[in-house]
mmCIF file of C-alpha atoms and ligand atoms in Angstrom:
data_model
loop_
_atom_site.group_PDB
_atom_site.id
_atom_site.type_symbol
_atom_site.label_atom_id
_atom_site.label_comp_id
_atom_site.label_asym_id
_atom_site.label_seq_id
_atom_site.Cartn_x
_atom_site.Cartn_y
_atom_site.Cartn_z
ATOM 1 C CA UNK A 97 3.451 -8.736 47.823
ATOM 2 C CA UNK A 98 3.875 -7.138 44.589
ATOM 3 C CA UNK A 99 5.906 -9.593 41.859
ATOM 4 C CA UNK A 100 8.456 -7.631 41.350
ATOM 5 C CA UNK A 101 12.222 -8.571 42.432
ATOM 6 C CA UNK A 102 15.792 -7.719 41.686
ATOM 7 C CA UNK A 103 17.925 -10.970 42.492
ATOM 8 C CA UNK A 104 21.574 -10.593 43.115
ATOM 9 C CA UNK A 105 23.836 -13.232 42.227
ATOM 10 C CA UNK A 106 26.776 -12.792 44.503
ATOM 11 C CA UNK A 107 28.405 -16.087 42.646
ATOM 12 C CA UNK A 108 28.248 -13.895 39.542
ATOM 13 C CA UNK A 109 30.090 -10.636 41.614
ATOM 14 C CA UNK A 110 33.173 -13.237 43.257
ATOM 15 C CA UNK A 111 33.460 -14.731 39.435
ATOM 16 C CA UNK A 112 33.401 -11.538 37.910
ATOM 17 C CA UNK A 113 36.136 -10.079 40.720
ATOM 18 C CA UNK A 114 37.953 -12.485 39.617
ATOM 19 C CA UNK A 115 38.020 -12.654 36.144
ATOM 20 C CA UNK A 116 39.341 -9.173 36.732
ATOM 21 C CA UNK A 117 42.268 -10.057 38.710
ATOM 22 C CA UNK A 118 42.922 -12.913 35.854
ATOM 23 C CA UNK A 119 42.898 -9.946 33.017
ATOM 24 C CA UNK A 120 45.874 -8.626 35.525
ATOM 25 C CA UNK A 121 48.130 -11.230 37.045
ATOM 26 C CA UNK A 122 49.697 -9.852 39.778
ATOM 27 C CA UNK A 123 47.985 -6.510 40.244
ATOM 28 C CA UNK A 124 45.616 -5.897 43.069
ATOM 29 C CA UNK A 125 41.900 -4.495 42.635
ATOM 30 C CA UNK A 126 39.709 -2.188 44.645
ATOM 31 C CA UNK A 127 36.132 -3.382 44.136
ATOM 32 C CA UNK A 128 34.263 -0.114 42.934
ATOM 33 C CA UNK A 129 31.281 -0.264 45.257
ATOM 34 C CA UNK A 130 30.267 3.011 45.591
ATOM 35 C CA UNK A 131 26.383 4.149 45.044
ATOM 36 C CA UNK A 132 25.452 1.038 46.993
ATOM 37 C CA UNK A 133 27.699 -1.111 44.896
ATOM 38 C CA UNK A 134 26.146 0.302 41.381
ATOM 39 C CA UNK A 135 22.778 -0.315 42.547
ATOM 40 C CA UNK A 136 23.087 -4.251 44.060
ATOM 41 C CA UNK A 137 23.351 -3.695 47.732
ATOM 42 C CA UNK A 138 27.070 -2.531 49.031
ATOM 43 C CA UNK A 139 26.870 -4.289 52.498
ATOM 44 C CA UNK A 140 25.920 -7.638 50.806
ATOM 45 C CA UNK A 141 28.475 -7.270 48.304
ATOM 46 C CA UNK A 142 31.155 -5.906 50.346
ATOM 47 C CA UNK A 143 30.468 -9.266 52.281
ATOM 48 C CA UNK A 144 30.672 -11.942 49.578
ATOM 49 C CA UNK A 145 34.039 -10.412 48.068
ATOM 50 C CA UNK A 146 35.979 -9.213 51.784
ATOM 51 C CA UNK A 147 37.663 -12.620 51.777
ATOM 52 C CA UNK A 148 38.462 -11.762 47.950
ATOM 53 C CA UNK A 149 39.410 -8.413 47.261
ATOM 54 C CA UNK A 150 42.430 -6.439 47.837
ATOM 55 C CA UNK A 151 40.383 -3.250 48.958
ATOM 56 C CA UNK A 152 37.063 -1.606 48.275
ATOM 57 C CA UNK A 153 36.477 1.576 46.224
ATOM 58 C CA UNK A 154 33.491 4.628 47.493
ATOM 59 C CA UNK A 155 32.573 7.696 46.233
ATOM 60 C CA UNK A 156 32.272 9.552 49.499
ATOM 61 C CA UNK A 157 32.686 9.017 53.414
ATOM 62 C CA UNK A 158 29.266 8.208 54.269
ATOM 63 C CA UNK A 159 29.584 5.165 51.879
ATOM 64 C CA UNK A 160 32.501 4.501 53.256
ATOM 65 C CA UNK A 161 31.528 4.302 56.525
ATOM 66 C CA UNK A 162 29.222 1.289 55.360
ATOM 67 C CA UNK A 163 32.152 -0.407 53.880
ATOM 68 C CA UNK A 164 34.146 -0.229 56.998
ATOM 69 C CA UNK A 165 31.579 -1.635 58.837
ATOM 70 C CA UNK A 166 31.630 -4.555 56.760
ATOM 71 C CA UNK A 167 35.290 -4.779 55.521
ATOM 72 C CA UNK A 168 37.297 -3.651 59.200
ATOM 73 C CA UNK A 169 40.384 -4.208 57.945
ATOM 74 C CA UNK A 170 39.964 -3.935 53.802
ATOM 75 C CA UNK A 171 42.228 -0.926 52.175
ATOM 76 C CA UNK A 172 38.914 1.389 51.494
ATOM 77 C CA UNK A 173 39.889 4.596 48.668
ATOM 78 C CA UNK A 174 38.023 7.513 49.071
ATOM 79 C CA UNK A 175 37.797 7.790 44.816
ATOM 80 C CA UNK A 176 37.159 11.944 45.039
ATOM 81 C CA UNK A 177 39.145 12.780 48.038
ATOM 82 C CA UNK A 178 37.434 14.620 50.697
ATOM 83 C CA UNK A 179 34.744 16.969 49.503
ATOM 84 C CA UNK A 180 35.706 19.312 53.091
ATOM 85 C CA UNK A 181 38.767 19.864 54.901
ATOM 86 C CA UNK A 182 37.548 18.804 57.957
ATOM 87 C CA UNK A 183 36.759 15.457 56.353
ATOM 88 C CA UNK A 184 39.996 14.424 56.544
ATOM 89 C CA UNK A 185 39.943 13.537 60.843
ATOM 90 C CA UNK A 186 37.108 10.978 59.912
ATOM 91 C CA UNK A 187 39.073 9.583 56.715
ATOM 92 C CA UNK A 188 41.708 8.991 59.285
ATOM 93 C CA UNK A 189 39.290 7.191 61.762
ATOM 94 C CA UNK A 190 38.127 5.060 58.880
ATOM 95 C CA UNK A 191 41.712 4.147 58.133
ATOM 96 C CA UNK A 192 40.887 5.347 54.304
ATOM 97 C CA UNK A 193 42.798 5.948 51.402
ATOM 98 C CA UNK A 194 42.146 9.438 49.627
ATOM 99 C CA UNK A 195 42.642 10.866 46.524
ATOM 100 C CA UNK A 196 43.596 14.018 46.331
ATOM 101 C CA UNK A 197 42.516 15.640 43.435
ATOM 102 C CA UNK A 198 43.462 19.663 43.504
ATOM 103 C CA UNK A 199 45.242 21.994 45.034
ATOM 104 C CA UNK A 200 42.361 22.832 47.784
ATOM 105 C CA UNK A 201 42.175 19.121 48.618
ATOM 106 C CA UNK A 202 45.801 18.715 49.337
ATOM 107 C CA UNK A 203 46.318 21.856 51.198
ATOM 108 C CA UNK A 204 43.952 20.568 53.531
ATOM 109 C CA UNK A 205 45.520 17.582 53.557
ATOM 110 C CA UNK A 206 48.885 19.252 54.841
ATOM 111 C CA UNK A 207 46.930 21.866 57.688
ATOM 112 C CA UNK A 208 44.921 18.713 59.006
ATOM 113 C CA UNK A 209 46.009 17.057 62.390
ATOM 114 C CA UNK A 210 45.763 13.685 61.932
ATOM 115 C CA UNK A 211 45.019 10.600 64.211
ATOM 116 C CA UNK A 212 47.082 8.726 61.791
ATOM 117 C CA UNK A 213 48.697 9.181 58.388
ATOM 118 C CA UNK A 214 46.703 8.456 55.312
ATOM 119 C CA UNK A 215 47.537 7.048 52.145
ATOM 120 C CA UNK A 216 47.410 9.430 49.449
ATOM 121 C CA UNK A 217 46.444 8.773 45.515
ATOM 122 C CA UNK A 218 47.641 12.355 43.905
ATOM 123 C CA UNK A 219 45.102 12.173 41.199
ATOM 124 C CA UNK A 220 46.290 13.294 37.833
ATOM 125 C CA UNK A 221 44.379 14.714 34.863
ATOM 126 C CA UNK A 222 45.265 12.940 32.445
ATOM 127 C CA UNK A 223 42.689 14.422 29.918
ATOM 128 C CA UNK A 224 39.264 13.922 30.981
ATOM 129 C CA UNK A 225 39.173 17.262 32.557
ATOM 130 C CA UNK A 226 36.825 15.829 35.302
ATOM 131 C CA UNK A 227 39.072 15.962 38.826
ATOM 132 C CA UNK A 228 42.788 15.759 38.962
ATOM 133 C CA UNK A 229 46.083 17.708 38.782
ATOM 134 C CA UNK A 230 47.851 18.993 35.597
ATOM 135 C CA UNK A 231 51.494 17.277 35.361
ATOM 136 C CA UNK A 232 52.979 20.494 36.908
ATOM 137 C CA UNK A 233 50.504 20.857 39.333
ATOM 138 C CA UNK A 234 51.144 16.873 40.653
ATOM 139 C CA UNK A 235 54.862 17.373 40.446
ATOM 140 C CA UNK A 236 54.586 20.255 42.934
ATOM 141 C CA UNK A 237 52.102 18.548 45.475
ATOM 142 C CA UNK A 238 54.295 15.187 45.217
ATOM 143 C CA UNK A 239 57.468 17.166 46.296
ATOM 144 C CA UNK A 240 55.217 18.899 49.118
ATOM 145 C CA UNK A 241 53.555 16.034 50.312
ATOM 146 C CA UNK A 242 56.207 13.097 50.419
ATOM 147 C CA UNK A 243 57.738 13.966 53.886
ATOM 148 C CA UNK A 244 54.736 15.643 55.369
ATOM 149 C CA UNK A 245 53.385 13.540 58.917
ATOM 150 C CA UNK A 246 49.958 13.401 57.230
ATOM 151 C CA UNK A 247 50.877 10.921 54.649
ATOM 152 C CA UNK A 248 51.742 7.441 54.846
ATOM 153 C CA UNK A 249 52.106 6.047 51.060
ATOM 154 C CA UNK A 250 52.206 8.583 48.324
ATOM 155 C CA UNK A 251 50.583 7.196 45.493
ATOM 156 C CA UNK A 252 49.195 8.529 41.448
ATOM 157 C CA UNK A 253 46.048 7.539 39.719
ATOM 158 C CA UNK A 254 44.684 8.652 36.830
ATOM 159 C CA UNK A 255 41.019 7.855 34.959
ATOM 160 C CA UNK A 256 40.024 7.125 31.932
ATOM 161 C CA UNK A 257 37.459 9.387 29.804
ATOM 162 C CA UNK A 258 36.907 7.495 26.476
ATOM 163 C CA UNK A 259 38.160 3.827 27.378
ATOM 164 C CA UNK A 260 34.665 2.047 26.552
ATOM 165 C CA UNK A 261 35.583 2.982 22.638
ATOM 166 C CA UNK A 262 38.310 0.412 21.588
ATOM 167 C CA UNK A 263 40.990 2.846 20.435
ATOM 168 C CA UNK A 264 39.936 6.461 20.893
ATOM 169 C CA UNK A 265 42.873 7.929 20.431
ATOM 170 C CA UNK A 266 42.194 10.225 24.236
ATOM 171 C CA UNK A 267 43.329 7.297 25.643
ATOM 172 C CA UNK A 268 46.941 6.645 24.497
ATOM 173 C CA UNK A 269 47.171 10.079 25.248
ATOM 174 C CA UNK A 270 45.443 9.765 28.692
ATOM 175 C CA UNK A 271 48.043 6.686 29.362
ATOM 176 C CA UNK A 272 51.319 8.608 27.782
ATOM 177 C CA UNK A 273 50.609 11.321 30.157
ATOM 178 C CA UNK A 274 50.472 9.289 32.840
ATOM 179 C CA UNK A 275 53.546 7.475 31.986
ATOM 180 C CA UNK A 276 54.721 10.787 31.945
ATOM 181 C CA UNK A 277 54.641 11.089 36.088
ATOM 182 C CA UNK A 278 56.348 7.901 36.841
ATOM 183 C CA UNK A 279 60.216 9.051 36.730
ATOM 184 C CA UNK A 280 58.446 10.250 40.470
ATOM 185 C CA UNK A 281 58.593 7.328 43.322
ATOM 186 C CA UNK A 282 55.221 6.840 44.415
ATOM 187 C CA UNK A 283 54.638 3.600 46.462
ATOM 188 C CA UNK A 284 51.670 2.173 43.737
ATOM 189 C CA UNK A 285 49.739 3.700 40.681
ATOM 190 C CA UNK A 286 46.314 3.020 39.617
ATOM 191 C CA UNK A 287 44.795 3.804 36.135
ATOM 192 C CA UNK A 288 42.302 0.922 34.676
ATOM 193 C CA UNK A 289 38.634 0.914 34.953
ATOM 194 C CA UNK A 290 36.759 -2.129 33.669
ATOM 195 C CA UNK A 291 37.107 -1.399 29.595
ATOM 196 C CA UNK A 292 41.111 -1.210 30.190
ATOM 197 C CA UNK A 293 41.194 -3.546 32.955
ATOM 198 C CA UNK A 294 39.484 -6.008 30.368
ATOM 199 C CA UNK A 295 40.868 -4.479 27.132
ATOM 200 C CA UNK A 296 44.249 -2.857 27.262
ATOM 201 C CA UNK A 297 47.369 -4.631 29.654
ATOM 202 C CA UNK A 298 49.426 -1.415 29.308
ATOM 203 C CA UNK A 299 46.988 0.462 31.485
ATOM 204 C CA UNK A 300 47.104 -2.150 34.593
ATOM 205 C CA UNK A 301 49.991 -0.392 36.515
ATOM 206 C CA UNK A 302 49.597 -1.330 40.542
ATOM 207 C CA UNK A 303 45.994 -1.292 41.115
ATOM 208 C CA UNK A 304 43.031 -2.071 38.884
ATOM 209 C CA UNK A 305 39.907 -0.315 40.026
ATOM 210 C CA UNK A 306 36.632 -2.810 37.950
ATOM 211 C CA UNK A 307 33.134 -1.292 38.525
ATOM 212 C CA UNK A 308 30.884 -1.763 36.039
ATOM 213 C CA UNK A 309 32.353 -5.478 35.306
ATOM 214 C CA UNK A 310 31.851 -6.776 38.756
ATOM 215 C CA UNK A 311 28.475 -6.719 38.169
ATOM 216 C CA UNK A 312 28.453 -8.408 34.624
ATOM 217 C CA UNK A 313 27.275 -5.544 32.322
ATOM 218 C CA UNK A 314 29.772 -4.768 29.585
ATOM 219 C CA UNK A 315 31.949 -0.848 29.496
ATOM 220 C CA UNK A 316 31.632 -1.777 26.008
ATOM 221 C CA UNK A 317 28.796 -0.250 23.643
ATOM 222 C CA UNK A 318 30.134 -3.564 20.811
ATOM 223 C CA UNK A 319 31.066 -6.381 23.059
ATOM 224 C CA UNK A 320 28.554 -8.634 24.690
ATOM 225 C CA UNK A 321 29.197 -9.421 28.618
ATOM 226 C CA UNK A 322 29.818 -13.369 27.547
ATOM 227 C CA UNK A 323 32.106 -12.563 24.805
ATOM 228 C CA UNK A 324 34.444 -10.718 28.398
ATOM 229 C CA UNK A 325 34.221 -13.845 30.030
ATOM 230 C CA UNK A 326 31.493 -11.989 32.974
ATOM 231 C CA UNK A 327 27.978 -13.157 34.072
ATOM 232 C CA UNK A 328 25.181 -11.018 34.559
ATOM 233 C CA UNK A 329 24.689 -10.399 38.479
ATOM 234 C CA UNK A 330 21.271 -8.712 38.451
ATOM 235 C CA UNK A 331 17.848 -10.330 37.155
ATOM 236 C CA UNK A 332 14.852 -7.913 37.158
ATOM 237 C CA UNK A 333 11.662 -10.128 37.133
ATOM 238 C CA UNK A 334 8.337 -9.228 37.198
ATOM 239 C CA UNK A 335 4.873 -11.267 36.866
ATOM 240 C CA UNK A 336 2.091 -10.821 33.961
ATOM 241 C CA UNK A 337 -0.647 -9.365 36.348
ATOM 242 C CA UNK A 338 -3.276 -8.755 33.635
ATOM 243 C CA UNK A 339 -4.022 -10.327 29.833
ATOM 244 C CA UNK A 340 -6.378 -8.806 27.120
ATOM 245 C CA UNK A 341 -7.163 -9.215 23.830
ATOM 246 C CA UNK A 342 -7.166 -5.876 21.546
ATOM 247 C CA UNK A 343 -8.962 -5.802 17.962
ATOM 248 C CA UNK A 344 -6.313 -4.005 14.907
ATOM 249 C CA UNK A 345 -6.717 -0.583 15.627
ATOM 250 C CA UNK A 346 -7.272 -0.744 18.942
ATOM 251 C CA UNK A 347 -4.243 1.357 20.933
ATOM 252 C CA UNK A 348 -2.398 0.434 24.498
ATOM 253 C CA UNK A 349 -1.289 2.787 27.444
ATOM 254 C CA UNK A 350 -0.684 6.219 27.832
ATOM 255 C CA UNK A 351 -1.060 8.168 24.995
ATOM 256 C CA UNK A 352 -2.163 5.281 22.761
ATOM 257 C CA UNK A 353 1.082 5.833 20.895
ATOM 258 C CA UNK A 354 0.852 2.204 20.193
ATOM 259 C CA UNK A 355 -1.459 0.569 18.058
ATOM 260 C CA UNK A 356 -2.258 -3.241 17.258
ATOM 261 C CA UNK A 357 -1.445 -4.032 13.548
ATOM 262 C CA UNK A 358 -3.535 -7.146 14.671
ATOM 263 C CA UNK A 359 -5.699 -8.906 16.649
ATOM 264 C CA UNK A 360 -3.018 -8.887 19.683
ATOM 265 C CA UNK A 361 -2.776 -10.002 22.925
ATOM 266 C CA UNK A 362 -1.531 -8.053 25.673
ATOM 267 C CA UNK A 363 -0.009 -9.070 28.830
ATOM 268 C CA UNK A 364 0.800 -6.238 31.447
ATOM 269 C CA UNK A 365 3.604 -6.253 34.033
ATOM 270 C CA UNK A 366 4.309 -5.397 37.203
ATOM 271 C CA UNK A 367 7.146 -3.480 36.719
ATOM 272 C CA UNK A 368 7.020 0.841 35.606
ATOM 273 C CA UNK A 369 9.394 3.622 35.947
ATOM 274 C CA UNK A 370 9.378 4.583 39.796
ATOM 275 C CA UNK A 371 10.692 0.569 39.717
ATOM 276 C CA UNK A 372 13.970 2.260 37.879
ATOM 277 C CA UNK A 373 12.850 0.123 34.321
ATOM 278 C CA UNK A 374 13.109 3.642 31.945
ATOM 279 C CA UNK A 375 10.588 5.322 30.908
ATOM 280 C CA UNK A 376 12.374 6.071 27.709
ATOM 281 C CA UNK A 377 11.869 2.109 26.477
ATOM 282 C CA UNK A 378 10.454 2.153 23.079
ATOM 283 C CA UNK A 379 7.942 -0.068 22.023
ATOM 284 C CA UNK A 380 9.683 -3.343 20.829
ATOM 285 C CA UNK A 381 12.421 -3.043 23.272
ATOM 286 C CA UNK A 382 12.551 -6.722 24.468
ATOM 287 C CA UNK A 383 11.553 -9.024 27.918
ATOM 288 C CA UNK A 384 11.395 -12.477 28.086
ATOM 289 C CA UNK A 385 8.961 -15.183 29.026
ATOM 290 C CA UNK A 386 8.672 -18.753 29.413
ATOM 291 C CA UNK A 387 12.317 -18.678 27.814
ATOM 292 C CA UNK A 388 11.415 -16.102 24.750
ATOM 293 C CA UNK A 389 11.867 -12.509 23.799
ATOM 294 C CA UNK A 390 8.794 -10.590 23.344
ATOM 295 C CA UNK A 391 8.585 -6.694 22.671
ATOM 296 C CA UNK A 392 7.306 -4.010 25.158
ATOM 297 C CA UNK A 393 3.758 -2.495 23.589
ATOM 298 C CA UNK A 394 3.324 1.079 24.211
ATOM 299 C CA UNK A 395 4.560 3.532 26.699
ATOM 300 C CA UNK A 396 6.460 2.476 30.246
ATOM 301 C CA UNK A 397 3.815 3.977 33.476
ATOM 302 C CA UNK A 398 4.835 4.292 37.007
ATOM 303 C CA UNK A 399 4.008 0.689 38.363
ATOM 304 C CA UNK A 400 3.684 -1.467 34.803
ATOM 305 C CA UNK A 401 4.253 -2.174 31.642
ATOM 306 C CA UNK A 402 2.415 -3.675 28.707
ATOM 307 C CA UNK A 403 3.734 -6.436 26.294
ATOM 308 C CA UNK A 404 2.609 -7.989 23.264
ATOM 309 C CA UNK A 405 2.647 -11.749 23.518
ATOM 310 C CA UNK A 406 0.350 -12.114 20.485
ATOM 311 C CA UNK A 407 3.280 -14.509 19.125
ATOM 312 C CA UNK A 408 3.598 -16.601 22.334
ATOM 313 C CA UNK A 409 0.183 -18.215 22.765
ATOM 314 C CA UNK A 410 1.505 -20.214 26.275
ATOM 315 C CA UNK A 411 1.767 -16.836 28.195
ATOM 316 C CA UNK A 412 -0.785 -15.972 30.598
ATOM 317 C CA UNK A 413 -1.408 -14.557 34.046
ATOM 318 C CA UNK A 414 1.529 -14.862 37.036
ATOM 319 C CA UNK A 415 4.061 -16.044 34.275
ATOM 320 C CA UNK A 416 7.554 -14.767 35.168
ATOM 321 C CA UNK A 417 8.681 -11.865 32.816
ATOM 322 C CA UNK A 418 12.207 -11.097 32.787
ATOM 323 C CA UNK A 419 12.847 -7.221 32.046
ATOM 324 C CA UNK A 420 16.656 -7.902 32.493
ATOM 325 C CA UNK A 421 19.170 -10.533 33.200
ATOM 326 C CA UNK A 422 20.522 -13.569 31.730
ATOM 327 C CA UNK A 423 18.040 -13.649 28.965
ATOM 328 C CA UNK A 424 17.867 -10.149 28.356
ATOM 329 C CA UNK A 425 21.123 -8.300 28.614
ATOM 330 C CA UNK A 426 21.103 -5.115 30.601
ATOM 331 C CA UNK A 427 23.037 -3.349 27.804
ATOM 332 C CA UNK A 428 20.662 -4.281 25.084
ATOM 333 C CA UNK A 429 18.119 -2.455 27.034
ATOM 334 C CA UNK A 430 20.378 0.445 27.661
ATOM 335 C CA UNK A 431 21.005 0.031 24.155
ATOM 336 C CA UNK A 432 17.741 0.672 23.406
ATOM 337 C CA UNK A 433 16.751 3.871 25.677
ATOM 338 C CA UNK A 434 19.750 5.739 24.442
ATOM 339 C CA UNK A 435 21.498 5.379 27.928
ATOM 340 C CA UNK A 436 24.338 2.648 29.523
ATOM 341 C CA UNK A 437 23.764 -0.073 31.678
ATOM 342 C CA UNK A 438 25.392 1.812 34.664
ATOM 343 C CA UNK A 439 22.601 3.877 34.991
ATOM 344 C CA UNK A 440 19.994 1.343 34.553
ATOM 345 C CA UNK A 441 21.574 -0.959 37.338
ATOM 346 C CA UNK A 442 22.368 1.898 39.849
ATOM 347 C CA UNK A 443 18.502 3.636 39.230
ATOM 348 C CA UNK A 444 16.698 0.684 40.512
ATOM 349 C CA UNK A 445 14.728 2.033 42.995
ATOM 350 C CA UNK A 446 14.531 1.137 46.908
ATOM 351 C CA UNK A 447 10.854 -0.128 46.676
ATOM 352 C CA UNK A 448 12.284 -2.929 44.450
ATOM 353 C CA UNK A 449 13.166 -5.695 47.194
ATOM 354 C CA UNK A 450 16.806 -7.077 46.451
ATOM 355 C CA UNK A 451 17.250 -11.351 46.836
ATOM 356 C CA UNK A 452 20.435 -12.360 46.879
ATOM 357 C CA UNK A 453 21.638 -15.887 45.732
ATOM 358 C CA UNK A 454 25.192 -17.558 46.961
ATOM 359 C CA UNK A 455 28.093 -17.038 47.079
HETATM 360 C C1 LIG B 68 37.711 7.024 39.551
HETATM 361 C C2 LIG B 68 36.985 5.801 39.114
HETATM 362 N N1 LIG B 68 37.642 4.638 39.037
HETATM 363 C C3 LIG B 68 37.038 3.491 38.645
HETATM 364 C C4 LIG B 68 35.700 3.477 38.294
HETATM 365 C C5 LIG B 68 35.073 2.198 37.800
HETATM 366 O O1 LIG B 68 34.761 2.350 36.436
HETATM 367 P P1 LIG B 68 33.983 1.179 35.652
HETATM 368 O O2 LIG B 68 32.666 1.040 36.333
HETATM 369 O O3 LIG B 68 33.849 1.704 34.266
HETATM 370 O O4 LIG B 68 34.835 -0.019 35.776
HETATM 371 C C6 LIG B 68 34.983 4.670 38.360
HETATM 372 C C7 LIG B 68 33.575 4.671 37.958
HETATM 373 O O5 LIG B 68 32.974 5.638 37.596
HETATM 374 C C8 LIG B 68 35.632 5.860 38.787
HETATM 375 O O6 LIG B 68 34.982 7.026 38.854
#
């Protein structure tokens, strides 16, 4: 087998759902699970929170599907609506809730013949310009949609654009626009993502919606996940499957961009870029081993990676190495490749088997 695993801790996911819910006393959540629960495995996740959570977020009906299958009875919101008009039949099936996010979606909303009514989340745009209805636009579909047979709860959510910046000034506008909508009865309203769910109470409204927190990296680019009150749920660990010694001068990897300012010693790791770790890691960017931080030497290749453990004489062949976890926070490495931990955790690739530990 090749040493290379990602292990899930699904103690870390139930803590982390819940330090959400904490942030918000009183409000419900919807789990964002959606590309296979940011990279750690939906069905197993789904599974360790379903006696937890209030309801389960996807991104489209095929994930949702998998949700269902593990959550029966879970409230399950379809976050962009229905991407077809005739997708609406199996959102009923599936017992989803939809957003509805434009005038197309919601007219197909009101010609569809329904197995059962659905619960609606008119989205608004509040200012990201992403999905969503202007103010005028939402005012008009609420007054269309409240009576019709195809609707069970009419509801409003909104999303943030800028919230991982502590005070961008988008989002008091963002949340004064949304404000703006709620002289209109709608059953609940959603707005916070993890930065607001964790950083600003005015935003909580009905129904928080945490991703990126569930799985313990921080929305912020400044605050560390401890410093939140979350725990890491993914460790990437690889082995040292190879040790040399290099002379000064001497380069390592592709492109011998780097070059030993010593005599070094290099350790290389079974871990590369079709494993999800980026390519874009500079040289320095740190893993840990027996307990310490040592830098990456030289460019990332498909199945390893080298490291200098000049400095850490105890390191040899099969030792553990740590590319991200508890040791090594996922956003430092983000950090480091110009990128966010989001898309580190959900580009792990398939040939990296997943372990999972509790709940
Ligand atoms: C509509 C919507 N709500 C909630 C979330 C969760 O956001 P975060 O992972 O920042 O908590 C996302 C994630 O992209 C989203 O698109």
């Amino acid at each position: 087998m090749r040493p290379l695993v990602a292990t899930v801790d699904l103690a870390a996911v139930r803590h982390n759902y819940s330090r959400a819910k904490q942030c918000g006393p009183g409000r419900k959540a919807f789990a964002v699970v959606k590309a296979d629960a940011y990279g750690h495995g939906a069905r197993e996740v789904v599974t360790a929170l379903r006696d937890l959570a209030d309801g389960f977020a996807v991104a489209s009906l095929e994930e949702a599907a998998e949700v269902r299958a593990m959550a029966p009875e879970a409230r399950l919101l379809l976050l962009e609506g229905c991407f077809e008009a005739d997708e609406y039949g199996m959102a009923a099936q599936l017992a989803l809730d939809v957003a509805v996010q434009g005038d197309a979606q919601a007219q197909g909303l009101l010609d569809a013949r329904l197995s059962r009514p659905l619960n609606v989340w008119l989205k608004l745009d509040s200012g990201m310009h992403r999905l969503g209805m202007s103010p005028a636009g939402l005012r008009d579909w609420h007054a269309r949609l409240k009576d019709a047979e195809q609707v069970a709860e009419l509801n409003l959510m909104s999303h943030f654009a800028c919230a991982d910046e502590r005070g961008h000034p988008l989002t008091e506008t963002q949340l004064e626009n949304f404000v703006g909508l709620l002289d209109l009865p709608f059953e609940h309203r959603s707005l916070a993502n993890s930065a607001t769910i964790l950083g600003l109470p005015q935003a909580h409204m009905d129904w928080l919606r945490p991703g990126i927190m569930l799985y313990g990296a921080s929305p912020f680019a400044d605050l560390e996940p401890k410093t939140l009150g979350i725990e890491p749920a993914m460790t990437l660990t690889a082995r040292i499957i190879a040790v040399r010694e290099v002379s000064a001068g001497e380069s390592v990897g592709y492109g011998g961009g780097w070059v030993a300012q010593r005599p070094s010693r290099i350790a290389t790791v079974s871990c590369g870029y079709a494993d999800g770790y980026p390519r874009t890691a500079p040289s320095g960017t740190p893993v840990a081993i027996r307990g310490l931080r040592v830098p990456l030497a030289g460019r990332v290749s498909m199945d390893m990676l080298a490291v200098d453990i000049t400095d850490l004489p105890a390191a040899g062949l099969g030792d553990e190495v740590e590319l991200w976890g508890r040791q090594v926070g996922i956003d430092e490495v983000a950090r480091a490749c110009g990128t966010i931990g989001y898309e580190l955790l959900t580009k792990v690739t398939k040939r990296v088997p997943r372990r999972y530990l509790g709940p």
